[in-house]
């Protein structure tokens, strides 16, 4: 500071310090945004169910055929089936007719 003639530190004149402070603030904002996005994904995933499903040949062929006709992956057709499940008062499970779509 003495070399440049400053009697006291003046942040507005400290270009290097101001740049570093700005970079630090950008990193902090990025980290906060990433953490918020992580927390949002975690909350959403708490409501999700992931399962591995093994079907015998006949149902597997039907799912694959429906997926091919709709231009979907078999897992997408299964997800659409699951979204339409209706559970009756007596515990019966059914799915009303529908056409898989994108």
mmCIF file of N, CA, C and O in Angstrom:
data_model
loop_
_atom_site.group_PDB
_atom_site.id
_atom_site.type_symbol
_atom_site.label_atom_id
_atom_site.label_comp_id
_atom_site.label_asym_id
_atom_site.label_seq_id
_atom_site.Cartn_x
_atom_site.Cartn_y
_atom_site.Cartn_z
ATOM 1 N N UNK A 1 0.833 -1.190 0.000
ATOM 2 C CA UNK A 1 0.000 0.000 0.000
ATOM 3 C C UNK A 1 0.875 1.249 0.000
ATOM 4 O O UNK A 1 0.542 2.202 -0.689
ATOM 5 N N UNK A 2 1.949 1.202 0.775
ATOM 6 C CA UNK A 2 2.840 2.355 0.820
ATOM 7 C C UNK A 2 3.500 2.580 -0.530
ATOM 8 O O UNK A 2 3.719 3.725 -0.944
ATOM 9 N N UNK A 3 3.789 1.482 -1.261
ATOM 10 C CA UNK A 3 4.460 1.587 -2.558
ATOM 11 C C UNK A 3 3.590 2.313 -3.585
ATOM 12 O O UNK A 3 4.099 2.991 -4.469
ATOM 13 N N UNK A 4 2.267 2.170 -3.467
ATOM 14 C CA UNK A 4 1.371 2.856 -4.412
ATOM 15 C C UNK A 4 0.810 4.148 -3.847
ATOM 16 O O UNK A 4 0.015 4.812 -4.504
ATOM 17 N N UNK A 5 1.189 4.499 -2.661
ATOM 18 C CA UNK A 5 0.789 5.776 -2.096
ATOM 19 C C UNK A 5 -0.543 5.775 -1.380
ATOM 20 O O UNK A 5 -1.163 6.823 -1.221
ATOM 21 N N UNK A 6 -1.007 4.627 -0.928
ATOM 22 C CA UNK A 6 -2.265 4.578 -0.173
ATOM 23 C C UNK A 6 -1.972 4.858 1.292
ATOM 24 O O UNK A 6 -1.106 4.252 1.909
ATOM 25 N N UNK A 7 -2.703 5.737 1.873
ATOM 26 C CA UNK A 7 -2.571 5.988 3.302
ATOM 27 C C UNK A 7 -3.323 4.933 4.090
ATOM 28 O O UNK A 7 -2.920 4.540 5.182
ATOM 29 N N UNK A 8 -4.404 4.446 3.523
ATOM 30 C CA UNK A 8 -5.219 3.394 4.146
ATOM 31 C C UNK A 8 -5.741 2.490 3.033
ATOM 32 O O UNK A 8 -5.776 2.872 1.857
ATOM 33 N N UNK A 9 -6.141 1.302 3.408
ATOM 34 C CA UNK A 9 -6.660 0.341 2.431
ATOM 35 C C UNK A 9 -7.996 0.834 1.892
ATOM 36 O O UNK A 9 -8.879 1.229 2.637
ATOM 37 N N UNK A 10 -8.131 0.808 0.567
ATOM 38 C CA UNK A 10 -9.372 1.217 -0.084
ATOM 39 C C UNK A 10 -9.791 0.085 -1.026
ATOM 40 O O UNK A 10 -9.157 -0.132 -2.055
ATOM 41 N N UNK A 11 -10.846 -0.663 -0.660
ATOM 42 C CA UNK A 11 -11.263 -1.807 -1.471
ATOM 43 C C UNK A 11 -11.554 -1.445 -2.922
ATOM 44 O O UNK A 11 -11.274 -2.227 -3.828
ATOM 45 N N UNK A 12 -12.086 -0.260 -3.162
ATOM 46 C CA UNK A 12 -12.416 0.136 -4.541
ATOM 47 C C UNK A 12 -11.170 0.297 -5.419
ATOM 48 O O UNK A 12 -11.233 0.240 -6.639
ATOM 49 N N UNK A 13 -10.015 0.474 -4.795
ATOM 50 C CA UNK A 13 -8.763 0.591 -5.544
ATOM 51 C C UNK A 13 -8.015 -0.747 -5.647
ATOM 52 O O UNK A 13 -7.063 -0.854 -6.408
ATOM 53 N N UNK A 14 -8.437 -1.721 -4.912
ATOM 54 C CA UNK A 14 -7.756 -3.021 -4.884
ATOM 55 C C UNK A 14 -8.381 -3.929 -5.950
ATOM 56 O O UNK A 14 -9.290 -4.700 -5.685
ATOM 57 N N UNK A 15 -7.890 -3.844 -7.174
ATOM 58 C CA UNK A 15 -8.435 -4.608 -8.296
ATOM 59 C C UNK A 15 -8.279 -6.107 -8.061
ATOM 60 O O UNK A 15 -9.226 -6.876 -8.233
ATOM 61 N N UNK A 16 -7.098 -6.544 -7.660
ATOM 62 C CA UNK A 16 -6.851 -7.967 -7.445
ATOM 63 C C UNK A 16 -7.711 -8.510 -6.304
ATOM 64 O O UNK A 16 -8.319 -9.567 -6.424
ATOM 65 N N UNK A 17 -7.795 -7.786 -5.222
ATOM 66 C CA UNK A 17 -8.610 -8.216 -4.081
ATOM 67 C C UNK A 17 -10.085 -8.249 -4.429
ATOM 68 O O UNK A 17 -10.813 -9.168 -4.043
ATOM 69 N N UNK A 18 -10.552 -7.267 -5.195
ATOM 70 C CA UNK A 18 -11.953 -7.234 -5.608
ATOM 71 C C UNK A 18 -12.277 -8.404 -6.528
ATOM 72 O O UNK A 18 -13.346 -9.010 -6.430
ATOM 73 N N UNK A 19 -11.352 -8.738 -7.426
ATOM 74 C CA UNK A 19 -11.548 -9.871 -8.337
ATOM 75 C C UNK A 19 -11.635 -11.174 -7.555
ATOM 76 O O UNK A 19 -12.503 -12.002 -7.805
ATOM 77 N N UNK A 20 -10.738 -11.348 -6.599
ATOM 78 C CA UNK A 20 -10.761 -12.567 -5.784
ATOM 79 C C UNK A 20 -12.041 -12.645 -4.955
ATOM 80 O O UNK A 20 -12.619 -13.727 -4.801
ATOM 81 N N UNK A 21 -12.488 -11.543 -4.427
ATOM 82 C CA UNK A 21 -13.728 -11.525 -3.647
ATOM 83 C C UNK A 21 -14.919 -11.890 -4.540
ATOM 84 O O UNK A 21 -15.810 -12.645 -4.136
ATOM 85 N N UNK A 22 -14.930 -11.391 -5.765
ATOM 86 C CA UNK A 22 -16.004 -11.695 -6.713
ATOM 87 C C UNK A 22 -15.986 -13.195 -7.068
ATOM 88 O O UNK A 22 -17.026 -13.849 -7.089
ATOM 89 N N UNK A 23 -14.788 -13.749 -7.306
ATOM 90 C CA UNK A 23 -14.664 -15.175 -7.613
ATOM 91 C C UNK A 23 -15.133 -16.031 -6.430
ATOM 92 O O UNK A 23 -15.817 -17.033 -6.612
ATOM 93 N N UNK A 24 -14.761 -15.613 -5.225
ATOM 94 C CA UNK A 24 -15.179 -16.334 -4.018
ATOM 95 C C UNK A 24 -16.699 -16.321 -3.891
ATOM 96 O O UNK A 24 -17.322 -17.333 -3.579
ATOM 97 N N UNK A 25 -17.290 -15.176 -4.166
ATOM 98 C CA UNK A 25 -18.756 -15.043 -4.097
ATOM 99 C C UNK A 25 -19.431 -15.913 -5.161
ATOM 100 O O UNK A 25 -20.445 -16.564 -4.883
ATOM 101 N N UNK A 26 -18.867 -15.977 -6.359
ATOM 102 C CA UNK A 26 -19.427 -16.823 -7.424
ATOM 103 C C UNK A 26 -19.332 -18.301 -7.045
ATOM 104 O O UNK A 26 -20.282 -19.062 -7.267
ATOM 105 N N UNK A 27 -18.195 -18.723 -6.472
ATOM 106 C CA UNK A 27 -18.058 -20.121 -6.031
ATOM 107 C C UNK A 27 -19.060 -20.442 -4.936
ATOM 108 O O UNK A 27 -19.671 -21.503 -4.930
ATOM 109 N N UNK A 28 -19.236 -19.509 -4.023
ATOM 110 C CA UNK A 28 -20.196 -19.702 -2.928
ATOM 111 C C UNK A 28 -21.604 -19.827 -3.476
ATOM 112 O O UNK A 28 -22.353 -20.724 -3.098
ATOM 113 N N UNK A 29 -21.984 -18.935 -4.399
ATOM 114 C CA UNK A 29 -23.318 -18.992 -5.002
ATOM 115 C C UNK A 29 -23.521 -20.301 -5.758
ATOM 116 O O UNK A 29 -24.592 -20.913 -5.697
ATOM 117 N N UNK A 30 -22.478 -20.748 -6.475
ATOM 118 C CA UNK A 30 -22.559 -22.019 -7.194
ATOM 119 C C UNK A 30 -22.736 -23.194 -6.252
ATOM 120 O O UNK A 30 -23.530 -24.100 -6.513
ATOM 121 N N UNK A 31 -22.002 -23.179 -5.159
ATOM 122 C CA UNK A 31 -22.111 -24.258 -4.181
ATOM 123 C C UNK A 31 -23.491 -24.268 -3.524
ATOM 124 O O UNK A 31 -24.079 -25.334 -3.319
ATOM 125 N N UNK A 32 -24.027 -23.102 -3.219
ATOM 126 C CA UNK A 32 -25.364 -23.028 -2.627
ATOM 127 C C UNK A 32 -26.421 -23.526 -3.606
ATOM 128 O O UNK A 32 -27.354 -24.244 -3.221
ATOM 129 N N UNK A 33 -26.300 -23.168 -4.884
ATOM 130 C CA UNK A 33 -27.248 -23.625 -5.897
ATOM 131 C C UNK A 33 -27.163 -25.136 -6.077
ATOM 132 O O UNK A 33 -28.189 -25.819 -6.185
ATOM 133 N N UNK A 34 -25.951 -25.674 -6.093
ATOM 134 C CA UNK A 34 -25.777 -27.117 -6.237
ATOM 135 C C UNK A 34 -26.375 -27.852 -5.039
ATOM 136 O O UNK A 34 -27.021 -28.891 -5.194
ATOM 137 N N UNK A 35 -26.178 -27.317 -3.862
ATOM 138 C CA UNK A 35 -26.738 -27.945 -2.658
ATOM 139 C C UNK A 35 -28.264 -27.907 -2.684
ATOM 140 O O UNK A 35 -28.935 -28.885 -2.334
ATOM 141 N N UNK A 36 -28.840 -26.783 -3.102
ATOM 142 C CA UNK A 36 -30.294 -26.670 -3.192
ATOM 143 C C UNK A 36 -30.851 -27.660 -4.209
ATOM 144 O O UNK A 36 -31.881 -28.300 -3.968
ATOM 145 N N UNK A 37 -30.180 -27.816 -5.346
ATOM 146 C CA UNK A 37 -30.617 -28.766 -6.368
ATOM 147 C C UNK A 37 -30.522 -30.195 -5.830
ATOM 148 O O UNK A 37 -31.424 -31.010 -6.059
ATOM 149 N N UNK A 38 -29.444 -30.499 -5.107
ATOM 150 C CA UNK A 38 -29.281 -31.825 -4.514
ATOM 151 C C UNK A 38 -30.410 -32.118 -3.539
ATOM 152 O O UNK A 38 -31.007 -33.194 -3.556
ATOM 153 N N UNK A 39 -30.726 -31.165 -2.678
ATOM 154 C CA UNK A 39 -31.800 -31.346 -1.696
ATOM 155 C C UNK A 39 -33.146 -31.534 -2.377
ATOM 156 O O UNK A 39 -33.963 -32.346 -1.945
ATOM 157 N N UNK A 40 -33.396 -30.783 -3.456
ATOM 158 C CA UNK A 40 -34.658 -30.922 -4.188
ATOM 159 C C UNK A 40 -34.762 -32.323 -4.799
ATOM 160 O O UNK A 40 -35.815 -32.960 -4.723
ATOM 161 N N UNK A 41 -33.660 -32.804 -5.399
ATOM 162 C CA UNK A 41 -33.668 -34.157 -5.975
ATOM 163 C C UNK A 41 -33.890 -35.199 -4.884
ATOM 164 O O UNK A 41 -34.620 -36.172 -5.077
ATOM 165 N N UNK A 42 -33.277 -34.996 -3.754
ATOM 166 C CA UNK A 42 -33.422 -35.947 -2.649
ATOM 167 C C UNK A 42 -34.862 -36.007 -2.152
ATOM 168 O O UNK A 42 -35.379 -37.086 -1.859
ATOM 169 N N UNK A 43 -35.526 -34.849 -2.073
ATOM 170 C CA UNK A 43 -36.926 -34.827 -1.653
ATOM 171 C C UNK A 43 -37.803 -35.547 -2.668
ATOM 172 O O UNK A 43 -38.715 -36.273 -2.312
ATOM 173 N N UNK A 44 -37.532 -35.319 -3.969
ATOM 174 C CA UNK A 44 -38.309 -35.984 -5.013
ATOM 175 C C UNK A 44 -38.077 -37.485 -4.995
ATOM 176 O O UNK A 44 -39.011 -38.265 -5.164
ATOM 177 N N UNK A 45 -36.831 -37.908 -4.793
ATOM 178 C CA UNK A 45 -36.508 -39.331 -4.801
ATOM 179 C C UNK A 45 -37.139 -40.059 -3.621
ATOM 180 O O UNK A 45 -37.382 -41.261 -3.705
ATOM 181 N N UNK A 46 -37.423 -39.359 -2.550
ATOM 182 C CA UNK A 46 -38.040 -40.003 -1.394
ATOM 183 C C UNK A 46 -39.424 -40.536 -1.761
ATOM 184 O O UNK A 46 -39.900 -41.500 -1.160
ATOM 185 N N UNK A 47 -40.068 -39.928 -2.748
ATOM 186 C CA UNK A 47 -41.394 -40.354 -3.181
ATOM 187 C C UNK A 47 -41.337 -41.370 -4.312
ATOM 188 O O UNK A 47 -42.365 -41.865 -4.746
ATOM 189 N N UNK A 48 -40.155 -41.672 -4.807
ATOM 190 C CA UNK A 48 -40.023 -42.589 -5.932
ATOM 191 C C UNK A 48 -39.810 -44.013 -5.447
ATOM 192 O O UNK A 48 -39.317 -44.256 -4.365
ATOM 193 N N UNK A 49 -40.180 -44.937 -6.309
ATOM 194 C CA UNK A 49 -39.917 -46.348 -6.063
ATOM 195 C C UNK A 49 -39.151 -46.875 -7.265
ATOM 196 O O UNK A 49 -39.564 -46.689 -8.404
ATOM 197 N N UNK A 50 -38.048 -47.501 -6.994
ATOM 198 C CA UNK A 50 -37.266 -48.119 -8.060
ATOM 199 C C UNK A 50 -37.298 -49.616 -7.821
ATOM 200 O O UNK A 50 -37.086 -50.078 -6.712
ATOM 201 N N UNK A 51 -37.593 -50.343 -8.883
ATOM 202 C CA UNK A 51 -37.700 -51.791 -8.742
ATOM 203 C C UNK A 51 -37.113 -52.477 -9.961
ATOM 204 O O UNK A 51 -37.081 -51.913 -11.057
ATOM 205 N N UNK A 52 -36.659 -53.689 -9.751
ATOM 206 C CA UNK A 52 -36.208 -54.522 -10.850
ATOM 207 C C UNK A 52 -37.286 -55.573 -11.057
ATOM 208 O O UNK A 52 -37.721 -56.221 -10.104
ATOM 209 N N UNK A 53 -37.741 -55.719 -12.285
ATOM 210 C CA UNK A 53 -38.861 -56.596 -12.566
ATOM 211 C C UNK A 53 -38.443 -57.682 -13.543
ATOM 212 O O UNK A 53 -37.871 -57.395 -14.596
ATOM 213 N N UNK A 54 -38.714 -58.912 -13.179
ATOM 214 C CA UNK A 54 -38.436 -60.045 -14.054
ATOM 215 C C UNK A 54 -39.775 -60.618 -14.495
ATOM 216 O O UNK A 54 -40.574 -61.046 -13.671
ATOM 217 N N UNK A 55 -40.027 -60.590 -15.798
ATOM 218 C CA UNK A 55 -41.273 -61.124 -16.343
ATOM 219 C C UNK A 55 -41.004 -62.426 -17.077
ATOM 220 O O UNK A 55 -39.945 -62.602 -17.670
ATOM 221 N N UNK A 56 -41.997 -63.291 -17.086
ATOM 222 C CA UNK A 56 -41.869 -64.506 -17.893
ATOM 223 C C UNK A 56 -41.976 -64.105 -19.363
ATOM 224 O O UNK A 56 -42.274 -62.961 -19.703
ATOM 225 N N UNK A 57 -41.753 -65.057 -20.244
ATOM 226 C CA UNK A 57 -41.659 -64.769 -21.682
ATOM 227 C C UNK A 57 -42.927 -64.141 -22.252
ATOM 228 O O UNK A 57 -42.855 -63.148 -22.985
ATOM 229 N N UNK A 58 -44.090 -64.689 -21.952
ATOM 230 C CA UNK A 58 -45.330 -64.196 -22.573
ATOM 231 C C UNK A 58 -45.625 -62.732 -22.200
ATOM 232 O O UNK A 58 -45.811 -61.892 -23.093
ATOM 233 N N UNK A 59 -45.677 -62.372 -20.897
ATOM 234 C CA UNK A 59 -45.921 -60.963 -20.567
ATOM 235 C C UNK A 59 -44.808 -60.051 -21.077
ATOM 236 O O UNK A 59 -45.062 -58.909 -21.483
ATOM 237 N N UNK A 60 -43.583 -60.551 -21.070
ATOM 238 C CA UNK A 60 -42.459 -59.759 -21.552
ATOM 239 C C UNK A 60 -42.635 -59.404 -23.024
ATOM 240 O O UNK A 60 -42.402 -58.261 -23.435
ATOM 241 N N UNK A 61 -43.067 -60.380 -23.824
ATOM 242 C CA UNK A 61 -43.303 -60.110 -25.251
ATOM 243 C C UNK A 61 -44.401 -59.072 -25.443
ATOM 244 O O UNK A 61 -44.306 -58.205 -26.303
ATOM 245 N N UNK A 62 -45.460 -59.156 -24.647
ATOM 246 C CA UNK A 62 -46.562 -58.184 -24.756
ATOM 247 C C UNK A 62 -46.087 -56.763 -24.435
ATOM 248 O O UNK A 62 -46.424 -55.810 -25.138
ATOM 249 N N UNK A 63 -45.308 -56.632 -23.375
ATOM 250 C CA UNK A 63 -44.787 -55.310 -22.985
ATOM 251 C C UNK A 63 -43.861 -54.776 -24.068
ATOM 252 O O UNK A 63 -43.938 -53.607 -24.460
ATOM 253 N N UNK A 64 -42.988 -55.621 -24.576
ATOM 254 C CA UNK A 64 -42.062 -55.186 -25.634
ATOM 255 C C UNK A 64 -42.813 -54.788 -26.901
ATOM 256 O O UNK A 64 -42.466 -53.800 -27.546
ATOM 257 N N UNK A 65 -43.838 -55.523 -27.251
ATOM 258 C CA UNK A 65 -44.625 -55.194 -28.447
ATOM 259 C C UNK A 65 -45.333 -53.854 -28.268
ATOM 260 O O UNK A 65 -45.331 -53.013 -29.177
ATOM 261 N N UNK A 66 -45.929 -53.642 -27.098
ATOM 262 C CA UNK A 66 -46.605 -52.357 -26.835
ATOM 263 C C UNK A 66 -45.597 -51.217 -26.869
ATOM 264 O O UNK A 66 -45.877 -50.142 -27.410
ATOM 265 N N UNK A 67 -44.418 -51.440 -26.316
ATOM 266 C CA UNK A 67 -43.371 -50.412 -26.305
ATOM 267 C C UNK A 67 -42.923 -50.099 -27.728
ATOM 268 O O UNK A 67 -42.777 -48.927 -28.095
ATOM 269 N N UNK A 68 -42.713 -51.136 -28.539
ATOM 270 C CA UNK A 68 -42.297 -50.921 -29.931
ATOM 271 C C UNK A 68 -43.329 -50.105 -30.697
ATOM 272 O O UNK A 68 -42.989 -49.176 -31.427
ATOM 273 N N UNK A 69 -44.610 -50.465 -30.544
ATOM 274 C CA UNK A 69 -45.671 -49.726 -31.256
ATOM 275 C C UNK A 69 -45.731 -48.259 -30.844
ATOM 276 O O UNK A 69 -46.019 -47.391 -31.653
ATOM 277 N N UNK A 70 -45.458 -47.990 -29.568
ATOM 278 C CA UNK A 70 -45.533 -46.614 -29.064
ATOM 279 C C UNK A 70 -44.219 -45.865 -29.214
ATOM 280 O O UNK A 70 -44.150 -44.668 -28.949
ATOM 281 N N UNK A 71 -43.157 -46.563 -29.637
ATOM 282 C CA UNK A 71 -41.852 -45.917 -29.750
ATOM 283 C C UNK A 71 -41.232 -45.624 -28.393
ATOM 284 O O UNK A 71 -40.525 -44.632 -28.224
ATOM 285 N N UNK A 72 -41.506 -46.490 -27.423
ATOM 286 C CA UNK A 72 -41.019 -46.312 -26.057
ATOM 287 C C UNK A 72 -40.115 -47.465 -25.660
ATOM 288 O O UNK A 72 -40.055 -48.487 -26.342
ATOM 289 N N UNK A 73 -39.458 -47.301 -24.543
ATOM 290 C CA UNK A 73 -38.701 -48.384 -23.929
ATOM 291 C C UNK A 73 -39.684 -49.196 -23.087
ATOM 292 O O UNK A 73 -40.657 -48.636 -22.562
ATOM 293 N N UNK A 74 -39.462 -50.501 -22.926
ATOM 294 C CA UNK A 74 -40.364 -51.292 -22.092
ATOM 295 C C UNK A 74 -40.539 -50.724 -20.684
ATOM 296 O O UNK A 74 -41.649 -50.740 -20.136
ATOM 297 N N UNK A 75 -39.484 -50.195 -20.098
ATOM 298 C CA UNK A 75 -39.590 -49.612 -18.755
ATOM 299 C C UNK A 75 -40.547 -48.425 -18.735
ATOM 300 O O UNK A 75 -41.243 -48.195 -17.744
ATOM 301 N N UNK A 76 -40.616 -47.675 -19.836
ATOM 302 C CA UNK A 76 -41.534 -46.537 -19.900
ATOM 303 C C UNK A 76 -42.987 -47.007 -19.935
ATOM 304 O O UNK A 76 -43.865 -46.398 -19.333
ATOM 305 N N UNK A 77 -43.237 -48.097 -20.646
ATOM 306 C CA UNK A 77 -44.596 -48.654 -20.682
ATOM 307 C C UNK A 77 -44.973 -49.149 -19.289
ATOM 308 O O UNK A 77 -46.088 -48.904 -18.813
ATOM 309 N N UNK A 78 -44.050 -49.828 -18.624
ATOM 310 C CA UNK A 78 -44.331 -50.295 -17.260
ATOM 311 C C UNK A 78 -44.601 -49.126 -16.314
ATOM 312 O O UNK A 78 -45.471 -49.212 -15.449
ATOM 313 N N UNK A 79 -43.862 -48.040 -16.472
ATOM 314 C CA UNK A 79 -44.088 -46.858 -15.626
ATOM 315 C C UNK A 79 -45.478 -46.284 -15.881
ATOM 316 O O UNK A 79 -46.182 -45.894 -14.945
ATOM 317 N N UNK A 80 -45.904 -46.255 -17.159
ATOM 318 C CA UNK A 80 -47.239 -45.756 -17.472
ATOM 319 C C UNK A 80 -48.315 -46.686 -16.907
ATOM 320 O O UNK A 80 -49.355 -46.221 -16.428
ATOM 321 N N UNK A 81 -48.061 -47.984 -16.946
ATOM 322 C CA UNK A 81 -48.985 -48.938 -16.322
ATOM 323 C C UNK A 81 -49.113 -48.647 -14.830
ATOM 324 O O UNK A 81 -50.216 -48.581 -14.279
ATOM 325 N N UNK A 82 -47.975 -48.468 -14.178
ATOM 326 C CA UNK A 82 -47.970 -48.221 -12.734
ATOM 327 C C UNK A 82 -48.687 -46.923 -12.375
ATOM 328 O O UNK A 82 -49.357 -46.846 -11.336
ATOM 329 N N UNK A 83 -48.574 -45.916 -13.226
ATOM 330 C CA UNK A 83 -49.239 -44.632 -12.953
ATOM 331 C C UNK A 83 -50.756 -44.746 -13.004
ATOM 332 O O UNK A 83 -51.463 -43.933 -12.433
ATOM 333 N N UNK A 84 -51.254 -45.771 -13.675
ATOM 334 C CA UNK A 84 -52.697 -45.918 -13.867
ATOM 335 C C UNK A 84 -53.332 -46.978 -12.963
ATOM 336 O O UNK A 84 -54.503 -47.286 -13.085
ATOM 337 N N UNK A 85 -52.569 -47.526 -12.050
ATOM 338 C CA UNK A 85 -53.087 -48.565 -11.159
ATOM 339 C C UNK A 85 -54.224 -48.015 -10.315
ATOM 340 O O UNK A 85 -54.149 -46.916 -9.775
ATOM 341 N N UNK A 86 -55.277 -48.823 -10.215
ATOM 342 C CA UNK A 86 -56.424 -48.488 -9.371
ATOM 343 C C UNK A 86 -56.576 -49.624 -8.366
ATOM 344 O O UNK A 86 -56.636 -50.793 -8.749
ATOM 345 N N UNK A 87 -56.626 -49.276 -7.086
ATOM 346 C CA UNK A 87 -56.799 -50.277 -6.038
ATOM 347 C C UNK A 87 -58.220 -50.163 -5.513
ATOM 348 O O UNK A 87 -58.645 -49.097 -5.049
ATOM 349 N N UNK A 88 -58.959 -51.250 -5.633
ATOM 350 C CA UNK A 88 -60.341 -51.261 -5.169
ATOM 351 C C UNK A 88 -60.430 -51.346 -3.664
ATOM 352 O O UNK A 88 -59.449 -51.619 -2.967
ATOM 353 N N UNK A 89 -61.642 -51.126 -3.142
ATOM 354 C CA UNK A 89 -61.860 -51.182 -1.696
ATOM 355 C C UNK A 89 -61.534 -52.554 -1.131
ATOM 356 O O UNK A 89 -61.137 -52.687 0.023
ATOM 357 N N UNK A 90 -61.726 -53.590 -1.939
ATOM 358 C CA UNK A 90 -61.451 -54.952 -1.479
ATOM 359 C C UNK A 90 -59.993 -55.361 -1.703
ATOM 360 O O UNK A 90 -59.604 -56.502 -1.480
ATOM 361 N N UNK A 91 -59.150 -54.417 -2.169
ATOM 362 C CA UNK A 91 -57.739 -54.691 -2.363
ATOM 363 C C UNK A 91 -57.378 -55.171 -3.754
ATOM 364 O O UNK A 91 -56.214 -55.443 -4.030
ATOM 365 N N UNK A 92 -58.382 -55.291 -4.627
ATOM 366 C CA UNK A 92 -58.074 -55.722 -5.988
ATOM 367 C C UNK A 92 -57.341 -54.616 -6.729
ATOM 368 O O UNK A 92 -57.552 -53.434 -6.492
ATOM 369 N N UNK A 93 -56.469 -55.026 -7.613
ATOM 370 C CA UNK A 93 -55.665 -54.090 -8.393
ATOM 371 C C UNK A 93 -56.075 -54.227 -9.853
ATOM 372 O O UNK A 93 -56.159 -55.334 -10.379
ATOM 373 N N UNK A 94 -56.314 -53.086 -10.501
ATOM 374 C CA UNK A 94 -56.656 -53.118 -11.918
ATOM 375 C C UNK A 94 -56.060 -51.901 -12.610
ATOM 376 O O UNK A 94 -55.647 -50.930 -11.968
ATOM 377 N N UNK A 95 -56.041 -51.975 -13.928
ATOM 378 C CA UNK A 95 -55.565 -50.870 -14.742
ATOM 379 C C UNK A 95 -56.564 -50.682 -15.871
ATOM 380 O O UNK A 95 -56.763 -51.595 -16.670
ATOM 381 N N UNK A 96 -57.202 -49.514 -15.936
ATOM 382 C CA UNK A 96 -58.136 -49.278 -17.039
ATOM 383 C C UNK A 96 -57.392 -49.306 -18.377
ATOM 384 O O UNK A 96 -56.193 -49.004 -18.438
ATOM 385 N N UNK A 97 -58.074 -49.674 -19.449
ATOM 386 C CA UNK A 97 -57.417 -49.696 -20.760
ATOM 387 C C UNK A 97 -56.839 -48.322 -21.116
ATOM 388 O O UNK A 97 -57.434 -47.293 -20.814
ATOM 389 N N UNK A 98 -55.667 -48.325 -21.735
ATOM 390 C CA UNK A 98 -55.048 -47.091 -22.185
ATOM 391 C C UNK A 98 -54.091 -47.416 -23.300
ATOM 392 O O UNK A 98 -53.735 -48.584 -23.518
ATOM 393 N N UNK A 99 -53.651 -46.397 -24.022
ATOM 394 C CA UNK A 99 -52.666 -46.556 -25.071
ATOM 395 C C UNK A 99 -51.380 -45.881 -24.605
ATOM 396 O O UNK A 99 -51.393 -44.685 -24.318
ATOM 397 N N UNK A 100 -50.277 -46.629 -24.520
ATOM 398 C CA UNK A 100 -49.014 -46.013 -24.110
ATOM 399 C C UNK A 100 -48.642 -44.884 -25.078
ATOM 400 O O UNK A 100 -48.842 -44.992 -26.286
ATOM 401 N N UNK A 101 -48.130 -43.813 -24.532
ATOM 402 C CA UNK A 101 -47.746 -42.676 -25.367
ATOM 403 C C UNK A 101 -46.502 -42.014 -24.806
ATOM 404 O O UNK A 101 -46.117 -42.226 -23.673
ATOM 405 N N UNK A 102 -45.923 -41.204 -25.635
ATOM 406 C CA UNK A 102 -44.702 -40.482 -25.234
ATOM 407 C C UNK A 102 -45.013 -39.354 -24.300
ATOM 408 O O UNK A 102 -45.818 -38.674 -24.180
#
